[in-house]
CSV table of C-alpha atoms in Angstrom, one decimal:
chain,number,residue,atom,x,y,z
A,1,THR,CA,0.2,0.1,-0.2
A,2,ASP,CA,1.4,3.6,-0.8
A,3,VAL,CA,1.6,5.7,2.0
A,4,PHE,CA,2.0,9.4,0.9
A,5,GLY,CA,4.2,12.1,3.0
A,6,CYS,CA,7.6,13.2,3.4
A,7,THR,CA,10.3,11.3,2.1
A,8,ASP,CA,13.2,13.6,3.0
A,9,SER,CA,14.7,12.3,5.4
A,10,THR,CA,16.3,16.4,6.6
A,11,GLY,CA,12.3,17.4,6.4
A,12,TYR,CA,11.3,18.4,9.6
A,13,ASN,CA,7.8,16.4,8.7
A,14,PHE,CA,9.9,12.9,7.2
A,15,ASN,CA,8.0,9.6,7.9
A,16,PRO,CA,10.4,6.8,7.2
A,17,LEU,CA,7.1,4.9,6.4
A,18,ALA,CA,6.0,7.2,3.5
A,19,THR,CA,6.6,5.7,0.1
A,20,ILE,CA,5.6,8.4,-2.1
A,21,ASN,CA,6.1,12.5,-1.3
A,22,ASN,CA,3.6,14.5,-1.3
A,23,GLY,CA,5.5,17.7,-1.9
A,24,ASP,CA,5.1,18.5,1.7
A,25,CYS,CA,8.3,18.2,3.3
A,26,VAL,CA,9.0,21.0,5.5
A,27,MET,CA,12.7,22.2,5.6
A,28,LEU,CA,14.1,23.5,8.3
A,29,HIS,CA,15.5,27.1,8.2
A,30,PRO,CA,15.5,30.4,9.7
A,31,GLY,CA,11.8,31.5,10.2
A,32,VAL,CA,10.0,27.8,10.2
A,33,GLN,CA,8.1,27.9,13.3
A,34,VAL,CA,8.4,24.5,15.0
A,35,HIS,CA,9.2,23.5,18.6
A,36,GLY,CA,7.3,25.5,20.0
A,37,GLY,CA,8.9,29.3,18.6
A,38,ILE,CA,10.7,30.0,15.7
A,39,VAL,CA,14.0,28.9,14.1
A,40,PHE,CA,16.9,31.3,14.0
A,41,TYR,CA,19.7,28.6,13.3
A,42,VAL,CA,19.9,25.7,11.7
A,43,ASP,CA,23.2,23.7,12.3
A,44,GLU,CA,25.0,22.3,9.4
A,45,THR,CA,23.3,18.6,10.2
A,46,GLY,CA,20.5,20.6,8.4
A,47,GLU,CA,18.4,18.4,11.9
A,48,HIS,CA,19.0,20.1,14.7
A,49,GLY,CA,19.5,24.0,15.9
A,50,LEU,CA,17.5,27.3,18.1
A,51,VAL,CA,14.8,28.1,18.3
A,52,ALA,CA,13.8,32.0,20.2
A,53,ALA,CA,10.4,32.1,21.6
A,54,MET,CA,7.7,33.8,19.7
A,55,GLU,CA,6.8,36.8,22.3
A,56,ASP,CA,9.6,38.4,24.8
A,57,LEU,CA,9.5,37.0,28.0
A,58,THR,CA,6.9,39.3,30.7
A,59,GLU,CA,5.7,36.8,33.5
A,60,GLY,CA,7.5,39.2,36.4
A,61,ALA,CA,8.9,41.9,34.6
A,62,THR,CA,9.1,45.2,35.5
A,63,ASP,CA,10.0,48.6,34.0
A,64,LEU,CA,12.0,49.4,37.2
A,65,TYR,CA,13.1,52.3,36.1
A,66,GLY,CA,10.3,53.9,34.0
A,67,TRP,CA,12.3,53.9,30.9
A,68,GLY,CA,9.4,51.7,28.7
A,69,ILE,CA,11.5,48.5,28.8
A,70,ASN,CA,9.2,45.6,30.2
A,71,GLY,CA,12.0,43.2,31.3
A,72,TYR,CA,14.6,41.7,34.0
A,73,GLU,CA,18.0,42.8,35.4
A,74,TRP,CA,21.0,40.6,34.7
A,75,GLY,CA,21.7,40.0,38.4
A,76,CYS,CA,25.1,39.0,40.1
A,77,LEU,CA,26.2,43.0,40.4
A,78,GLY,CA,29.5,43.7,41.9
A,79,GLU,CA,30.3,40.1,41.5
A,80,ASN,CA,32.3,37.6,39.0
A,81,VAL,CA,29.6,34.8,37.3
A,82,ILE,CA,32.0,31.7,36.8
A,83,GLY,CA,31.5,29.8,33.5
A,84,ALA,CA,28.6,32.7,32.2
A,85,ASP,CA,32.0,33.9,29.8
A,86,GLY,CA,30.7,31.9,26.8
A,87,GLN,CA,29.7,34.0,23.8
A,88,ALA,CA,29.5,31.6,20.6
A,89,ILE,CA,26.8,29.5,19.5
A,90,GLY,CA,25.8,26.6,21.9
A,91,THR,CA,26.5,28.0,25.1
A,92,GLY,CA,23.9,29.6,25.7
A,93,TYR,CA,22.6,27.3,28.2
A,94,GLN,CA,26.0,26.6,30.1
A,95,ASN,CA,26.2,30.9,30.6
A,96,THR,CA,22.2,30.8,32.2
A,97,MET,CA,22.4,27.3,34.5
A,98,ASP,CA,26.1,29.2,35.8
A,99,ILE,CA,24.0,32.0,36.3
A,100,VAL,CA,21.7,30.5,38.1
A,101,ASN,CA,23.8,28.6,40.5
A,102,GLN,CA,25.5,31.4,41.9
A,103,GLY,CA,22.6,32.4,43.2
A,104,CYS,CA,22.2,35.6,41.9
A,105,VAL,CA,20.4,38.2,42.9
A,106,THR,CA,18.9,41.7,41.7
A,107,VAL,CA,19.1,45.4,43.0
A,108,SER,CA,15.4,45.0,42.8
A,109,GLY,CA,14.4,42.0,44.8
A,110,GLY,CA,13.4,41.1,41.2
A,111,ILE,CA,14.5,37.8,39.7
A,112,THR,CA,17.3,38.0,37.0
A,113,ALA,CA,17.0,37.4,33.7
A,114,ALA,CA,18.4,33.9,33.5
A,115,GLN,CA,15.6,32.6,36.0
A,116,ALA,CA,12.8,34.0,34.2
A,117,ALA,CA,14.3,32.2,31.2
A,118,LEU,CA,14.6,28.9,32.9
A,119,ASP,CA,11.0,29.1,34.7
A,120,ALA,CA,8.8,29.6,31.4
A,121,GLU,CA,6.8,27.5,30.2
A,122,ILE,CA,6.1,28.0,26.2
A,123,ASN,CA,3.7,26.0,24.3
A,124,GLY,CA,4.1,22.8,26.4
A,125,TYR,CA,8.7,23.2,26.2
A,126,SER,CA,10.1,24.4,30.3
A,127,ASP,CA,13.8,23.7,28.5
A,128,TRP,CA,14.0,27.7,27.7
A,129,TYR,CA,17.1,29.8,28.6
A,130,LEU,CA,18.8,32.9,27.6
A,131,PRO,CA,20.8,33.1,24.7
A,132,SER,CA,24.6,33.6,24.4
A,133,PHE,CA,26.3,36.8,22.8
A,134,ASP,CA,26.3,35.2,19.9
A,135,GLU,CA,22.9,33.4,19.5
A,136,LEU,CA,21.7,37.2,20.3
A,137,ILE,CA,23.4,38.6,17.1
A,138,GLU,CA,22.2,35.2,15.2
A,139,MET,CA,18.6,35.5,16.1
A,140,TYR,CA,18.9,39.4,15.4
A,141,SER,CA,20.3,38.5,11.4
A,142,THR,CA,18.2,35.7,10.5
A,143,ILE,CA,15.0,36.7,12.4
A,144,GLY,CA,15.0,40.3,13.6
A,145,ASN,CA,15.4,43.5,11.5
A,146,GLU,CA,18.2,42.4,9.9
A,147,GLY,CA,16.7,39.2,8.3
A,148,LEU,CA,15.9,38.6,4.8
A,149,GLU,CA,12.2,38.5,6.0
A,150,GLY,CA,12.5,41.4,8.3
A,151,ASN,CA,11.3,41.3,11.2
A,152,ILE,CA,9.1,38.0,11.5
A,153,GLY,CA,10.1,37.7,15.1
A,154,GLY,CA,8.3,40.5,16.4
A,155,PHE,CA,11.3,41.9,18.4
A,156,ASP,CA,10.8,45.1,20.0
A,157,THR,CA,12.3,47.9,17.6
A,158,SER,CA,11.9,51.0,18.8
A,159,GLY,CA,15.1,53.1,21.0
A,160,LEU,CA,14.7,50.7,23.7
A,161,SER,CA,14.8,47.8,22.2
A,162,THR,CA,18.0,46.1,24.5
A,163,TYR,CA,17.8,42.4,24.8
A,164,TRP,CA,20.1,40.8,27.1
A,165,SER,CA,22.3,37.9,26.6
A,166,SER,CA,23.9,35.8,29.2
A,167,SER,CA,27.5,36.6,28.5
A,168,GLU,CA,29.0,38.4,31.1
A,169,HIS,CA,32.0,41.2,29.8
A,170,LEU,CA,32.7,42.3,33.9
A,171,ASN,CA,32.3,42.1,37.2
A,172,ASN,CA,29.3,44.9,36.0
A,173,VAL,CA,28.1,44.8,32.9
A,174,ALA,CA,26.7,41.8,30.6
A,175,TRP,CA,26.6,41.8,27.1
A,176,LEU,CA,22.9,42.8,25.1
A,177,VAL,CA,21.7,44.0,21.6
A,178,TYR,CA,20.2,46.6,20.4
A,179,PHE,CA,17.6,45.0,18.0
A,180,ASN,CA,16.4,48.1,16.2
A,181,ASN,CA,19.8,48.7,14.7
A,182,GLY,CA,21.9,45.3,15.5
A,183,ASN,CA,24.4,47.3,17.9
A,184,THR,CA,26.1,45.5,20.5
A,185,GLY,CA,27.4,46.6,23.9
A,186,ASN,CA,27.6,45.5,27.4
A,187,TYR,CA,26.2,47.1,30.4
A,188,ASN,CA,25.5,47.3,34.0
A,189,LYS,CA,23.3,44.1,35.6
A,190,TYR,CA,21.3,46.5,37.4
A,191,PHE,CA,20.0,47.8,33.8
A,192,THR,CA,16.2,46.4,33.3
A,193,GLY,CA,16.5,45.0,29.6
A,194,ARG,CA,14.1,42.8,27.0
A,195,VAL,CA,14.4,38.9,27.4
A,196,ARG,CA,13.9,36.8,24.2
A,197,VAL,CA,14.5,32.8,25.7
A,198,ILE,CA,15.6,30.8,23.3
A,199,ARG,CA,15.4,26.4,23.3
A,200,ALA,CA,17.7,23.5,21.4
A,201,PHE,CA,15.8,21.3,19.1
């Protein structure tokens, strides 16, 4: 009996039982919505990568200084977080764990950006984390303003479009990316920045 389906093993919806390709294979590339979010990075195998949540994290977020940024402090002001200095793609999860395991606190008494990321439950997934610096840049470059299809990730693009990475720079500052223009920088850890969590697949 013929079984219609995706016969391409690199397709997200590959059906190993299919005998006839129905022409409906979904290939993983930035912008595809799968695994609880929107793909922004695919590795060389074409089968694994990273997705970003469809919206900024706001559970427990505050606009601490009244600047119109509903976000979180990075935390650990004045502390060197051992291990949270990874910037490359693939280091965000370990950075996030290092921040939380150090027991970082905030100036305001709220939760850190990293803790908020680990606490997130979105679309049936609970393994979200704060992206590393390079993961955040990749996100901007593929599903943000610099992406081929524009800002399909729905990021804030106002003048206050600062998103935290999980990458520490020095004791008092951590790396962030401006999603209105792609500029990068480091800022004081007590600053309230936006958070867009990611997960690996």
